Each structure stands twice: as C-alpha cells, then as structure tokens.
Amino acid sequence: MEIELKLALPTTEPSALVDALAQIPLLKRNQPVQHTLHNIYFDTPAQSLQQQRVALRLRRVGSGGHAPWLQTLKIGGNNDSALSQRGEWETPVATAELDGAVLRATPWSTLDPDGALFPTLAPCFTTDFARTTWTVGQRDGSVVEVALDIGHITVGDARTAICELELELLAGDPGALFEVASHIAKRVATLPLGVSKAARGYALARNALHAPQRAQPPALAGDLPVAAAGQHVLREAFAQFTANLNGMLHADDPELVHQARIGWRRFKTGLKLFGPFTDTGLPAALQPLRPLLVAMGSLRDLEVASLETLPMLARAYTDGKRVRQAHWRAMEQALAQAADQQRETVHHALCAPRVGAALLAIIEWLEIDAAERAPGQVADARETLQDCARNHIAKWHQQLKAALAASTKSPDADNAHRARILAKRLRYGIEAVRPLLPKRRALHWYEQASHLQNDMGSARDVQQALALASRLKVDASVLDFLRGVAVGQKHAS
C-alpha cells in the first residue's frame, strides 16, 4: 500500500527549489539523493485502465543503455484528496517492454482474467523529470521520503511542466506525512495536489489539463454512519476547491475562479450540515485563507460584470451612437485592466506559504483527525444519516422562508443578502444529501432555492457592476444609465 501526500509548488523559479528545500531544518540534516526518471505509461485505445483508476508504467532510473527498468502497477485511490492510498506493485524488468508474466503475479489477473486486455496495451504518454529525495526519520520511528520532481509530461507534441513534491510514508503513521509537510509549507509555497502525473497525462491528451472542476457529490447510502458521510461530502467539496486553485495558477479561465468559490461554499455548507456529528467547529486553519477568498471574490465580481452583466446592457446604452460606444468601450477596457490586476493579486495570494499551510491543515483535519473521532465523541451519534439530512434541510427551508418574509416586509440590502445566502445553503445542502431526501419535496425546494439565487443574483450583479464602474474613470452618462437599470430592477422585483 502506497500512502502519499502530493503538493504542487507554485513558483516561477523551479531551479531554486532544491536549494530552498535544502535550507529547511528538517531536510538540512539529510543528504539529498538525485535521479533522472523516464516513465512510459500504457493503456488500451479505449483507456480502459484510466477508467478503472489503474496506472501501468515502465520506469527507467538514470540514463544510458544500462539504466535499470521497473514495471509498476498502481490500483485504487477512490478520491481526489492530496493524500492518496493505493495498491502498488513494482518489479524490475529486463527491457522497455511490458512483462506479462510479472503482471500476472499482481492483481492484474482480476482486471484481465482472460488475457485479452494485455495485447491491446500501448504507450500513451511519457513523463521525464529530475527527482531529488530526502529521507526523513522522526523520533517516533516514522520515516518519510520527500521527493522533489521537476520536469515535464509529454503527449505527442503537447507538453506540460511538472513541479511538485511527493511525500511517501515509508514507516509509521500517516500523520507523519503532515508533520513533515507542515515544516516545508512554512517556508516554501505549496498547494495540495489531488491529481497524479498519470491523471494529468490523460487530461493533457484530451486537451483538458486545466479544465474547471465542477461539483461531483458523492452517492450517500442511508446506512452510512453520519460522521463518515460528512467526511465524504467535505472531502469532495474541498477537492473541488483545491483543484480549481491549482488550475488558476496555470490558466485564466474565469470558470476556474467560479468553481473554486462554489467548492468553498459547498465545503462551508458541509461543515454546517455535518458539524454536530463530525465534531467540526471551524478548523483554525480557515482564517489564513481569508485574504485569498476576498481576492477571489473581487476578481469574480469584475469578471461577472465585464463578461456577463454589462454585455447584456451594452446595446440599450449605446443605441448606435458613436460617442456612447466610445464611453462603453472605455469602461470595458478599465474593467479588463482592473481584472488583470486583481488576477495578479489572487496569484500572489496563492503563492503565500501561509495559504498552503492552511490548506494542508484542513486536509489533515479531514483525513487524519476524522479517522480518530470515535462515535461516542460526537454529539447524538445515534441519529441516522437520513434523519440528520432531513432535519437540517427542513430547518434551512424554514429559515429561508422566514428570511424571504423579512425581506418582503423590510426590503433592505441586509435582508435580501441573508435570503440569498440561505438560498445558496439550501441548494448546496440538497445537492449533498439528495438521495436521502423525499424526492418530490427535495426537487421543489431545490428549484425554489435555485430560482431565488438566480433572481437575487441578477439584481446584485447590476448593483455590483454599478459599484465597480463608479470606482473607475467612467463617463457620468454610463453611471446614470446603470443607476436607472438598478432602480428598474428593484421596482420590477
């Protein structure tokens, strides 16, 4: 069983990382070892292995004709957490050819019982990187290998960079991985990395390497313990958040920011939904993330205004008049420049060591601390998962009704904002536990929450576009027009 913690290294100077890591006290007392690794990954034309979360590779350690080859089969890994646990079978082989006899001595026979799969295997991508390793032994007897990998993945003519750390547990408890990682994260910028090199190779092959990751709520069975269900829900939401953070380091797709913020909201909803049963409280690590979250919110506001809200209003303002068209273009350019500057602010926040350290602490809380919580340590452990889900969703629906009534009675911004937040919470909560809810009621409440969120969001988007334009050097006539639209929306609602 391979137990490994993966960390991306958001830096523009990979060549300086060996020296930076070598200065960390925990690593400084260990002599680094360096290798060059060449890896060939195999699959069928239909990518049968990838679909079953299986990786099969040949690895050459070193260079030259006499460098040894290793054949490795990896199976398992049922989530996208940076902490992975997989079955691994590694065997020396004579040449750069797959050895069927070696494979048959592993669980391969369950994947290919009649031997029909093996002849269809062919190389699909390669990875080449320099690996620098430190072996860290702790006083408690745990041993962790810290591996810095710098290189690239190649699929045909396409290539993407590798710059990451892999911390593998050689002996001891998995908590040792986080202890070592926390020492590193205090000095070097890191981000949890939930995808393997193999997964990135497949993504590169289908031109989807930095595609936004959307919600994939886990299917919850009614007999699952509440604390375990909470761990599944929180793990998936947090994986969505961190996957999109990693994407934002490499691509400027506005949907990455959007989906990262959705992942974070779903995570916070999960904390409220399962809090009494997972003994959560908000981890202390959440506070250092606030500058990043605020920066992402500001960037999202700018992108929504420039890409969604204002384009729908352009024709109504310009009305074919050249002067007005010039005013509108000037506003668009000012918003685009502000968005570029804010994107740099987000990137800077992502590269702050305290952010990586905070994210690591949350994963440790999710993966290690959760496993140590006994049922007797959580509140009302006798309540079933279905009871928990139905009680919380019904309570949130009542809260939303009350907020809407208050907003109707006193239509100020605070009441409207609370109603919108509760609509989001209800929507994300239903998505998380939908299989456990009465189907008709869940559908009705979900549609109600979605419509409210969209309607209130549209009104807020116009107000936000007006606020953003007001802070820029925008012609007064544009601001007057946007104020009119905002007033019109308010009266229409």
Tab-separated table of C-alpha atoms in Angstrom:
chain	number	residue	atom	x	y	z
A	1	MET	CA	0.000	0.000	0.000
A	2	GLU	CA	1.476	3.305	-1.113
A	3	ILE	CA	0.485	6.213	1.170
A	4	GLU	CA	1.475	9.518	-0.344
A	5	LEU	CA	0.856	13.247	0.058
A	6	LYS	CA	1.189	15.367	-3.086
A	7	LEU	CA	1.921	19.095	-3.123
A	8	ALA	CA	2.136	21.449	-6.089
A	9	LEU	CA	4.835	24.119	-5.899
A	10	PRO	CA	3.513	27.430	-7.277
A	11	THR	CA	6.797	29.068	-8.215
A	12	THR	CA	8.224	30.717	-11.309
A	13	GLU	CA	11.753	29.540	-10.420
A	14	PRO	CA	11.787	25.725	-10.148
A	15	SER	CA	15.582	25.670	-10.402
A	16	ALA	CA	15.862	27.365	-6.995
A	17	LEU	CA	13.691	24.819	-5.204
A	18	VAL	CA	16.435	22.305	-4.388
A	19	ASP	CA	18.399	24.962	-2.530
A	20	ALA	CA	15.268	26.344	-0.851
A	21	LEU	CA	14.222	22.929	0.410
A	22	ALA	CA	17.747	22.043	1.480
A	23	GLN	CA	17.683	25.001	3.898
A	24	ILE	CA	14.631	23.723	5.768
A	25	PRO	CA	15.948	22.419	9.111
A	26	LEU	CA	14.084	19.113	8.870
A	27	LEU	CA	15.696	18.380	5.490
A	28	LYS	CA	19.013	20.130	6.053
A	29	ARG	CA	20.339	17.341	8.226
A	30	ASN	CA	19.679	14.744	5.488
A	31	GLN	CA	21.802	14.218	2.399
A	32	PRO	CA	19.723	14.563	-0.782
A	33	VAL	CA	19.853	11.916	-3.496
A	34	GLN	CA	19.266	12.817	-7.142
A	35	HIS	CA	17.994	10.706	-10.045
A	36	THR	CA	16.612	11.261	-13.515
A	37	LEU	CA	13.462	9.296	-14.254
A	38	HIS	CA	11.907	8.421	-17.592
A	39	ASN	CA	8.407	6.879	-17.453
A	40	ILE	CA	6.226	5.339	-20.150
A	41	TYR	CA	2.531	4.928	-19.320
A	42	PHE	CA	0.437	2.277	-21.049
A	43	ASP	CA	-3.266	1.881	-21.698
A	44	THR	CA	-5.687	0.479	-24.242
A	45	PRO	CA	-7.003	2.634	-27.109
A	46	ALA	CA	-10.251	2.995	-25.125
A	47	GLN	CA	-8.286	3.944	-21.972
A	48	SER	CA	-9.691	1.000	-20.041
A	49	LEU	CA	-7.111	1.332	-17.264
A	50	GLN	CA	-7.729	5.021	-16.683
A	51	GLN	CA	-11.451	4.381	-16.374
A	52	GLN	CA	-10.761	1.878	-13.587
A	53	ARG	CA	-8.277	4.195	-11.802
A	54	VAL	CA	-5.362	1.950	-12.718
A	55	ALA	CA	-1.913	3.117	-13.796
A	56	LEU	CA	0.638	0.910	-15.535
A	57	ARG	CA	4.086	2.214	-16.362
A	58	LEU	CA	7.678	1.346	-17.145
A	59	ARG	CA	10.282	3.478	-15.396
A	60	ARG	CA	13.944	3.872	-16.245
A	61	VAL	CA	16.056	5.159	-13.363
A	62	GLY	CA	19.065	7.081	-14.615
A	63	SER	CA	20.243	7.358	-18.206
A	64	GLY	CA	22.242	5.273	-20.630
A	65	GLY	CA	21.811	1.812	-22.020
A	66	HIS	CA	22.452	0.022	-18.741
A	67	ALA	CA	19.957	2.005	-16.642
A	68	PRO	CA	17.535	-0.376	-14.884
A	69	TRP	CA	13.828	-0.569	-15.706
A	70	LEU	CA	10.949	-1.014	-13.238
A	71	GLN	CA	7.430	-2.114	-14.109
A	72	THR	CA	4.801	-0.625	-11.807
A	73	LEU	CA	1.089	-1.300	-11.413
A	74	LYS	CA	-0.970	1.062	-9.254
A	75	ILE	CA	-4.562	0.312	-8.321
A	76	GLY	CA	-7.085	2.150	-6.198
A	77	GLY	CA	-7.356	5.625	-4.829
A	78	ASN	CA	-11.039	6.454	-4.537
A	79	ASN	CA	-10.916	10.198	-4.066
A	80	ASP	CA	-9.125	13.293	-5.307
A	81	SER	CA	-7.548	14.197	-1.989
A	82	ALA	CA	-3.887	15.198	-1.925
A	83	LEU	CA	-3.469	12.260	0.461
A	84	SER	CA	-3.680	9.096	-1.627
A	85	GLN	CA	-3.604	5.438	-0.621
A	86	ARG	CA	-3.142	2.978	-3.459
A	87	GLY	CA	-2.022	-0.552	-4.025
A	88	GLU	CA	1.378	-0.571	-5.720
A	89	TRP	CA	3.361	-3.469	-7.237
A	90	GLU	CA	6.819	-2.626	-8.564
A	91	THR	CA	9.167	-5.190	-10.146
A	92	PRO	CA	12.483	-4.914	-12.067
A	93	VAL	CA	12.220	-5.966	-15.718
A	94	ALA	CA	14.872	-6.566	-18.317
A	95	THR	CA	13.858	-4.144	-21.081
A	96	ALA	CA	11.488	-1.325	-22.022
A	97	GLU	CA	8.801	-3.907	-22.798
A	98	LEU	CA	5.874	-4.846	-20.585
A	99	ASP	CA	6.345	-8.236	-18.933
A	100	GLY	CA	3.082	-10.176	-18.843
A	101	ALA	CA	4.425	-12.837	-16.517
A	102	VAL	CA	5.353	-10.190	-13.938
A	103	LEU	CA	1.898	-8.654	-14.253
A	104	ARG	CA	0.190	-11.982	-13.654
A	105	ALA	CA	1.859	-12.128	-10.242
A	106	THR	CA	-0.096	-8.984	-9.248
A	107	PRO	CA	-3.861	-8.248	-9.079
A	108	TRP	CA	-3.714	-7.665	-12.833
A	109	SER	CA	-5.415	-11.039	-13.298
A	110	THR	CA	-8.635	-9.595	-11.816
A	111	LEU	CA	-8.541	-6.797	-14.390
A	112	ASP	CA	-7.659	-9.052	-17.307
A	113	PRO	CA	-8.839	-12.569	-16.392
A	114	ASP	CA	-8.811	-13.954	-19.927
A	115	GLY	CA	-5.651	-12.150	-21.073
A	116	ALA	CA	-7.461	-10.212	-23.800
A	117	LEU	CA	-6.542	-6.779	-22.414
A	118	PHE	CA	-2.767	-7.159	-22.289
A	119	PRO	CA	-2.128	-7.403	-26.091
A	120	THR	CA	-4.011	-4.124	-26.650
A	121	LEU	CA	-1.790	-2.088	-24.317
A	122	ALA	CA	0.316	0.622	-25.935
A	123	PRO	CA	2.292	3.687	-24.802
A	124	CYS	CA	0.033	6.716	-24.344
A	125	PHE	CA	2.288	9.372	-22.763
A	126	THR	CA	5.645	9.827	-21.048
A	127	THR	CA	6.987	11.737	-18.073
A	128	ASP	CA	10.576	12.868	-17.626
A	129	PHE	CA	11.819	14.587	-14.511
A	130	ALA	CA	14.720	15.102	-12.182
A	131	ARG	CA	13.964	13.766	-8.710
A	132	THR	CA	15.717	14.938	-5.560
A	133	THR	CA	14.876	12.939	-2.434
A	134	TRP	CA	15.429	13.376	1.273
A	135	THR	CA	14.693	10.541	3.716
A	136	VAL	CA	13.396	11.988	6.969
A	137	GLY	CA	13.320	9.857	10.094
A	138	GLN	CA	11.422	11.037	13.159
A	139	ARG	CA	11.918	10.208	16.822
A	140	ASP	CA	8.678	8.204	16.883
A	141	GLY	CA	10.126	5.786	14.315
A	142	SER	CA	8.227	7.153	11.319
A	143	VAL	CA	10.117	7.551	8.044
A	144	VAL	CA	9.035	9.839	5.203
A	145	GLU	CA	10.622	10.181	1.788
A	146	VAL	CA	10.379	13.730	0.445
A	147	ALA	CA	10.734	13.803	-3.352
A	148	LEU	CA	11.042	16.977	-5.409
A	149	ASP	CA	10.121	16.314	-9.062
A	150	ILE	CA	10.908	18.873	-11.772
A	151	GLY	CA	10.353	18.034	-15.431
A	152	HIS	CA	7.514	17.560	-17.877
A	153	ILE	CA	4.735	15.303	-19.197
A	154	THR	CA	4.644	14.709	-22.945
A	155	VAL	CA	1.743	13.546	-25.127
A	156	GLY	CA	2.652	13.708	-28.817
A	157	ASP	CA	3.589	17.342	-29.471
A	158	ALA	CA	1.930	18.594	-26.278
A	159	ARG	CA	3.888	19.132	-23.085
A	160	THR	CA	3.186	20.397	-19.574
A	161	ALA	CA	5.522	21.098	-16.687
A	162	ILE	CA	5.995	19.030	-13.529
A	163	CYS	CA	6.924	20.920	-10.366
A	164	GLU	CA	5.754	19.115	-7.252
A	165	LEU	CA	6.581	17.372	-4.028
A	166	GLU	CA	5.639	13.801	-3.189
A	167	LEU	CA	5.869	12.762	0.445
A	168	GLU	CA	5.703	8.974	0.757
A	169	LEU	CA	5.255	7.170	4.059
A	170	LEU	CA	7.942	4.501	4.376
A	171	ALA	CA	7.228	3.650	8.018
A	172	GLY	CA	4.907	4.842	10.747
A	173	ASP	CA	1.558	6.609	10.888
A	174	PRO	CA	0.145	8.784	8.049
A	175	GLY	CA	0.129	11.737	10.411
A	176	ALA	CA	3.904	11.836	9.938
A	177	LEU	CA	3.365	12.992	6.347
A	178	PHE	CA	1.563	16.105	7.553
A	179	GLU	CA	4.124	16.792	10.244
A	180	VAL	CA	6.898	16.835	7.646
A	181	ALA	CA	4.748	18.743	5.139
A	182	SER	CA	3.926	21.433	7.697
A	183	HIS	CA	7.640	22.139	8.195
A	184	ILE	CA	8.031	22.555	4.428
A	185	ALA	CA	4.891	24.649	3.943
A	186	LYS	CA	6.031	27.251	6.452
A	187	ARG	CA	8.976	28.171	4.207
A	188	VAL	CA	8.011	27.164	0.657
A	189	ALA	CA	4.753	27.960	-1.136
A	190	THR	CA	2.705	24.793	-1.636
A	191	LEU	CA	-0.774	23.784	-2.731
A	192	PRO	CA	-2.402	20.375	-2.128
A	193	LEU	CA	-2.390	18.399	-5.375
A	194	GLY	CA	-5.148	15.846	-5.799
A	195	VAL	CA	-4.203	14.568	-9.266
A	196	SER	CA	-1.344	12.237	-10.134
A	197	LYS	CA	1.095	12.651	-13.002
A	198	ALA	CA	-0.805	9.893	-14.792
A	199	ALA	CA	-4.121	11.731	-14.417
A	200	ARG	CA	-2.528	14.888	-15.798
A	201	GLY	CA	-1.124	12.922	-18.710
A	202	TYR	CA	-4.599	11.698	-19.620
A	203	ALA	CA	-6.003	15.221	-19.216
A	204	LEU	CA	-3.280	16.633	-21.463
A	205	ALA	CA	-4.110	14.009	-24.090
A	206	ARG	CA	-7.732	15.176	-24.255
A	207	ASN	CA	-6.819	18.878	-24.046
A	208	ALA	CA	-8.466	19.267	-20.658
A	209	LEU	CA	-5.466	19.756	-18.400
A	210	HIS	CA	-6.634	22.842	-16.510
A	211	ALA	CA	-10.358	22.447	-17.087
A	212	PRO	CA	-12.560	23.752	-14.244
A	213	GLN	CA	-13.632	21.017	-11.834
A	214	ARG	CA	-17.338	21.026	-11.079
A	215	ALA	CA	-19.224	19.509	-8.184
A	216	GLN	CA	-19.410	15.710	-8.064
A	217	PRO	CA	-21.443	14.999	-4.895
A	218	PRO	CA	-20.735	11.513	-3.538
A	219	ALA	CA	-23.577	9.000	-3.543
A	220	LEU	CA	-24.537	8.539	0.104
A	221	ALA	CA	-26.134	5.280	1.253
A	222	GLY	CA	-28.674	5.569	4.039
A	223	ASP	CA	-26.836	3.109	6.290
A	224	LEU	CA	-23.585	5.077	6.208
A	225	PRO	CA	-22.503	6.474	9.603
A	226	VAL	CA	-23.156	10.198	9.811
A	227	ALA	CA	-19.530	11.083	10.544
A	228	ALA	CA	-18.326	9.028	7.564
A	229	ALA	CA	-20.892	10.688	5.292
A	230	GLY	CA	-19.700	14.066	6.475
A	231	GLN	CA	-16.129	13.141	5.648
A	232	HIS	CA	-17.120	12.061	2.109
A	233	VAL	CA	-19.095	15.260	1.465
A	234	LEU	CA	-16.430	17.572	2.881
A	235	ARG	CA	-13.594	15.762	1.118
A	236	GLU	CA	-15.235	16.051	-2.310
A	237	ALA	CA	-16.120	19.736	-1.868
A	238	PHE	CA	-12.621	20.571	-0.667
A	239	ALA	CA	-11.117	18.652	-3.587
A	240	GLN	CA	-13.198	20.791	-5.963
A	241	PHE	CA	-11.880	23.914	-4.240
A	242	THR	CA	-8.201	22.944	-4.339
A	243	ALA	CA	-8.332	21.509	-7.874
A	244	ASN	CA	-9.565	24.842	-9.202
A	245	LEU	CA	-6.975	26.734	-7.147
A	246	ASN	CA	-4.295	24.695	-8.907
A	247	GLY	CA	-5.923	25.421	-12.242
A	248	MET	CA	-5.833	29.152	-11.513
A	249	LEU	CA	-2.036	29.011	-11.317
A	250	HIS	CA	-1.849	27.970	-14.967
A	251	ALA	CA	-4.939	29.337	-16.732
A	252	ASP	CA	-7.082	32.490	-16.702
A	253	ASP	CA	-10.422	30.798	-17.384
A	254	PRO	CA	-12.992	32.756	-15.299
A	255	GLU	CA	-14.833	29.498	-14.626
A	256	LEU	CA	-11.888	28.311	-12.501
A	257	VAL	CA	-12.480	31.140	-10.038
A	258	HIS	CA	-16.225	30.497	-10.135
A	259	GLN	CA	-15.909	26.783	-9.460
A	260	ALA	CA	-13.294	27.319	-6.744
A	261	ARG	CA	-15.708	29.622	-4.920
A	262	ILE	CA	-18.542	27.127	-5.373
A	263	GLY	CA	-16.320	24.398	-3.938
A	264	TRP	CA	-15.556	26.563	-0.928
A	265	ARG	CA	-19.245	27.371	-0.343
A	266	ARG	CA	-20.111	23.690	-0.601
A	267	PHE	CA	-17.384	22.909	1.919
A	268	LYS	CA	-18.735	25.512	4.340
A	269	THR	CA	-22.264	24.150	3.808
A	270	GLY	CA	-20.981	20.662	4.605
A	271	LEU	CA	-19.472	21.961	7.844
A	272	LYS	CA	-22.874	23.297	8.881
A	273	LEU	CA	-24.691	20.192	7.695
A	274	PHE	CA	-22.491	17.663	9.496
A	275	GLY	CA	-20.890	19.813	12.180
A	276	PRO	CA	-22.525	18.280	15.267
A	277	PHE	CA	-21.591	14.771	14.089
A	278	THR	CA	-18.039	15.313	12.861
A	279	ASP	CA	-17.145	17.418	15.902
A	280	THR	CA	-16.048	20.079	13.481
A	281	GLY	CA	-16.213	23.629	14.627
A	282	LEU	CA	-14.295	25.623	12.048
A	283	PRO	CA	-10.671	24.487	11.903
A	284	ALA	CA	-8.214	27.157	12.990
A	285	ALA	CA	-6.725	26.947	9.502
A	286	LEU	CA	-9.654	28.774	7.898
A	287	GLN	CA	-8.624	32.278	8.955
A	288	PRO	CA	-5.344	32.446	6.944
A	289	LEU	CA	-7.387	31.739	3.798
A	290	ARG	CA	-9.432	34.910	4.145
A	291	PRO	CA	-7.128	37.190	2.050
A	292	LEU	CA	-7.237	34.641	-0.790
A	293	LEU	CA	-11.011	34.255	-0.573
A	294	VAL	CA	-11.563	38.026	-0.532
A	295	ALA	CA	-9.248	38.455	-3.523
A	296	MET	CA	-11.096	35.711	-5.419
A	297	GLY	CA	-14.453	37.346	-4.629
A	298	SER	CA	-13.253	40.677	-6.004
A	299	LEU	CA	-11.943	39.002	-9.156
A	300	ARG	CA	-15.206	37.145	-9.635
A	301	ASP	CA	-17.180	40.398	-9.323
A	302	LEU	CA	-15.027	42.015	-12.014
A	303	GLU	CA	-15.339	39.026	-14.347
A	304	VAL	CA	-19.103	38.748	-13.919
A	305	ALA	CA	-19.511	42.466	-14.605
A	306	SER	CA	-17.305	42.512	-17.706
A	307	LEU	CA	-18.288	39.141	-19.190
A	308	GLU	CA	-21.925	38.612	-18.189
A	309	THR	CA	-23.785	41.620	-16.785
A	310	LEU	CA	-22.607	44.573	-18.862
A	311	PRO	CA	-22.558	42.895	-22.307
A	312	MET	CA	-26.325	42.346	-21.969
A	313	LEU	CA	-26.826	46.086	-21.359
A	314	ALA	CA	-24.442	47.484	-23.983
A	315	ARG	CA	-26.922	47.868	-26.824
A	316	ALA	CA	-29.524	49.579	-24.642
A	317	TYR	CA	-26.988	52.234	-23.633
A	318	THR	CA	-25.076	52.797	-26.880
A	319	ASP	CA	-28.172	52.820	-29.149
A	320	GLY	CA	-25.888	53.031	-32.188
A	321	LYS	CA	-24.354	56.373	-31.111
A	322	ARG	CA	-20.588	56.644	-31.600
A	323	VAL	CA	-19.943	58.805	-28.555
A	324	ARG	CA	-21.769	56.361	-26.319
A	325	GLN	CA	-19.975	53.436	-27.918
A	326	ALA	CA	-16.667	55.113	-27.067
A	327	HIS	CA	-17.787	55.639	-23.461
A	328	TRP	CA	-18.792	51.986	-23.186
A	329	ARG	CA	-15.527	50.724	-24.694
A	330	ALA	CA	-13.572	52.864	-22.246
A	331	MET	CA	-15.464	51.280	-19.370
A	332	GLU	CA	-14.838	47.785	-20.751
A	333	GLN	CA	-11.120	48.484	-21.040
A	334	ALA	CA	-10.975	49.860	-17.494
A	335	LEU	CA	-12.759	46.780	-16.151
A	336	ALA	CA	-10.469	44.429	-18.097
A	337	GLN	CA	-7.398	46.212	-16.716
A	338	ALA	CA	-8.799	46.031	-13.175
A	339	ALA	CA	-9.498	42.306	-13.645
A	340	ASP	CA	-5.915	41.691	-14.814
A	341	GLN	CA	-4.572	43.485	-11.749
A	342	GLN	CA	-6.891	41.559	-9.442
A	343	ARG	CA	-5.857	38.275	-11.050
A	344	GLU	CA	-2.265	39.103	-10.120
A	345	THR	CA	-3.425	39.729	-6.556
A	346	VAL	CA	-5.040	36.278	-6.494
A	347	HIS	CA	-1.888	34.642	-7.876
A	348	HIS	CA	0.186	36.413	-5.249
A	349	ALA	CA	-2.151	35.130	-2.525
A	350	LEU	CA	-1.921	31.580	-3.893
A	351	CYS	CA	1.849	31.767	-3.613
A	352	ALA	CA	1.816	32.787	0.055
A	353	PRO	CA	3.197	29.937	2.224
A	354	ARG	CA	0.510	30.552	4.870
A	355	VAL	CA	-2.189	29.613	2.334
A	356	GLY	CA	-0.597	26.264	1.523
A	357	ALA	CA	-0.036	25.596	5.225
A	358	ALA	CA	-3.698	26.351	5.955
A	359	LEU	CA	-4.933	24.061	3.194
A	360	LEU	CA	-2.675	21.289	4.464
A	361	ALA	CA	-4.082	21.684	7.965
A	362	ILE	CA	-7.628	21.280	6.606
A	363	ILE	CA	-6.681	18.097	4.735
A	364	GLU	CA	-5.039	16.706	7.869
A	365	TRP	CA	-8.222	17.505	9.789
A	366	LEU	CA	-10.286	15.778	7.097
A	367	GLU	CA	-8.130	12.708	6.586
A	368	ILE	CA	-6.307	12.067	9.863
A	369	ASP	CA	-8.288	13.748	12.646
A	370	ALA	CA	-11.603	12.425	11.290
A	371	ALA	CA	-10.327	8.844	11.488
A	372	GLU	CA	-9.543	9.321	15.185
A	373	ARG	CA	-13.030	10.516	16.144
A	374	ALA	CA	-14.902	7.706	17.855
A	375	PRO	CA	-18.716	7.662	17.555
A	376	GLY	CA	-19.004	8.338	21.270
A	377	GLN	CA	-17.091	11.597	20.890
A	378	VAL	CA	-19.647	13.261	18.640
A	379	ALA	CA	-22.999	14.746	19.521
A	380	ASP	CA	-26.062	12.496	19.275
A	381	ALA	CA	-24.242	9.726	17.412
A	382	ARG	CA	-27.448	7.666	17.454
A	383	GLU	CA	-29.195	9.885	14.891
A	384	THR	CA	-29.286	8.221	11.490
A	385	LEU	CA	-27.834	9.816	8.383
A	386	GLN	CA	-31.291	10.152	6.853
A	387	ASP	CA	-32.638	11.847	9.994
A	388	CYS	CA	-29.679	14.211	10.024
A	389	ALA	CA	-30.152	15.133	6.354
A	390	ARG	CA	-33.902	15.627	6.523
A	391	ASN	CA	-33.828	17.616	9.762
A	392	HIS	CA	-31.151	20.024	8.557
A	393	ILE	CA	-32.688	20.598	5.134
A	394	ALA	CA	-36.158	21.184	6.624
A	395	LYS	CA	-34.680	23.631	9.130
A	396	TRP	CA	-32.846	25.528	6.386
A	397	HIS	CA	-36.000	25.691	4.299
A	398	GLN	CA	-37.849	27.263	7.220
A	399	GLN	CA	-35.026	29.749	7.708
A	400	LEU	CA	-35.214	30.700	4.032
A	401	LYS	CA	-38.992	31.235	4.267
A	402	ALA	CA	-38.504	33.481	7.287
A	403	ALA	CA	-35.791	35.465	5.537
A	404	LEU	CA	-37.971	35.966	2.462
A	405	ALA	CA	-40.837	37.176	4.652
A	406	ALA	CA	-38.499	39.624	6.384
A	407	SER	CA	-37.165	40.808	3.037
A	408	THR	CA	-40.708	41.413	1.764
A	409	LYS	CA	-41.665	43.309	4.923
A	410	SER	CA	-38.452	45.331	5.005
A	411	PRO	CA	-36.787	45.225	1.561
A	412	ASP	CA	-33.325	46.428	2.556
A	413	ALA	CA	-29.991	45.115	1.312
A	414	ASP	CA	-29.196	43.169	4.501
A	415	ASN	CA	-32.422	41.140	4.406
A	416	ALA	CA	-32.019	40.417	0.700
A	417	HIS	CA	-28.410	39.326	1.242
A	418	ARG	CA	-29.406	36.962	4.058
A	419	ALA	CA	-32.145	35.411	1.906
A	420	ARG	CA	-29.682	34.887	-0.946
A	421	ILE	CA	-27.115	33.243	1.351
A	422	LEU	CA	-29.777	30.919	2.778
A	423	ALA	CA	-30.960	30.021	-0.738
A	424	LYS	CA	-27.404	29.010	-1.634
A	425	ARG	CA	-27.053	26.988	1.568
A	426	LEU	CA	-30.305	25.148	0.916
A	427	ARG	CA	-29.355	24.431	-2.689
A	428	TYR	CA	-25.872	23.100	-1.861
A	429	GLY	CA	-27.248	21.153	1.099
A	430	ILE	CA	-29.835	19.403	-1.051
A	431	GLU	CA	-27.181	18.571	-3.653
A	432	ALA	CA	-25.038	16.971	-0.936
A	433	VAL	CA	-27.723	14.683	0.530
A	434	ARG	CA	-30.340	14.459	-2.233
A	435	PRO	CA	-30.557	10.602	-2.225
A	436	LEU	CA	-31.626	10.742	1.435
A	437	LEU	CA	-34.482	13.234	0.971
A	438	PRO	CA	-38.106	12.777	-0.179
A	439	LYS	CA	-37.801	13.150	-3.956
A	440	ARG	CA	-40.727	15.480	-4.659
A	441	ARG	CA	-40.061	17.805	-1.744
A	442	ALA	CA	-36.322	17.919	-2.459
A	443	LEU	CA	-36.949	18.806	-6.106
A	444	HIS	CA	-39.451	21.527	-5.202
A	445	TRP	CA	-37.192	23.111	-2.566
A	446	TYR	CA	-34.142	22.832	-4.809
A	447	GLU	CA	-35.863	24.576	-7.707
A	448	GLN	CA	-37.178	27.247	-5.369
A	449	ALA	CA	-33.709	27.903	-3.942
A	450	SER	CA	-32.117	27.937	-7.414
A	451	HIS	CA	-34.659	30.416	-8.794
A	452	LEU	CA	-34.245	32.689	-5.794
A	453	GLN	CA	-30.475	32.544	-6.040
A	454	ASN	CA	-30.545	33.364	-9.757
A	455	ASP	CA	-33.107	36.188	-9.453
A	456	MET	CA	-31.409	37.801	-6.489
A	457	GLY	CA	-28.033	37.231	-8.099
A	458	SER	CA	-29.065	39.104	-11.248
A	459	ALA	CA	-30.179	42.118	-9.218
A	460	ARG	CA	-26.969	42.015	-7.178
A	461	ASP	CA	-24.860	41.732	-10.332
A	462	VAL	CA	-26.225	45.011	-11.702
A	463	GLN	CA	-25.647	46.737	-8.367
A	464	GLN	CA	-22.125	45.330	-8.267
A	465	ALA	CA	-21.388	46.438	-11.841
A	466	LEU	CA	-22.552	49.941	-10.897
A	467	ALA	CA	-20.321	49.939	-7.806
A	468	LEU	CA	-17.307	48.779	-9.828
A	469	ALA	CA	-17.908	51.326	-12.599
A	470	SER	CA	-18.236	54.078	-10.011
A	471	ARG	CA	-14.706	53.362	-8.778
A	472	LEU	CA	-13.294	53.612	-12.300
A	473	LYS	CA	-12.963	56.607	-14.616
A	474	VAL	CA	-16.271	56.018	-16.356
A	475	ASP	CA	-18.336	58.668	-18.092
A	476	ALA	CA	-21.169	60.016	-15.923
A	477	SER	CA	-23.777	59.068	-18.505
A	478	VAL	CA	-22.819	55.388	-18.161
A	479	LEU	CA	-23.221	55.576	-14.399
A	480	ASP	CA	-26.611	57.296	-14.750
A	481	PHE	CA	-27.715	54.541	-17.116
A	482	LEU	CA	-26.635	51.782	-14.723
A	483	ARG	CA	-28.391	53.507	-11.807
A	484	GLY	CA	-31.551	53.562	-13.870
A	485	VAL	CA	-31.270	49.861	-14.656
A	486	ALA	CA	-30.734	49.077	-10.963
A	487	VAL	CA	-33.775	51.122	-9.925
A	488	GLY	CA	-35.854	49.479	-12.617
A	489	GLN	CA	-34.866	46.002	-11.420
A	490	LYS	CA	-35.720	46.921	-7.844
A	491	HIS	CA	-39.204	48.093	-8.762
A	492	ALA	CA	-39.766	45.090	-11.020
A	493	SER	CA	-38.979	42.704	-8.172
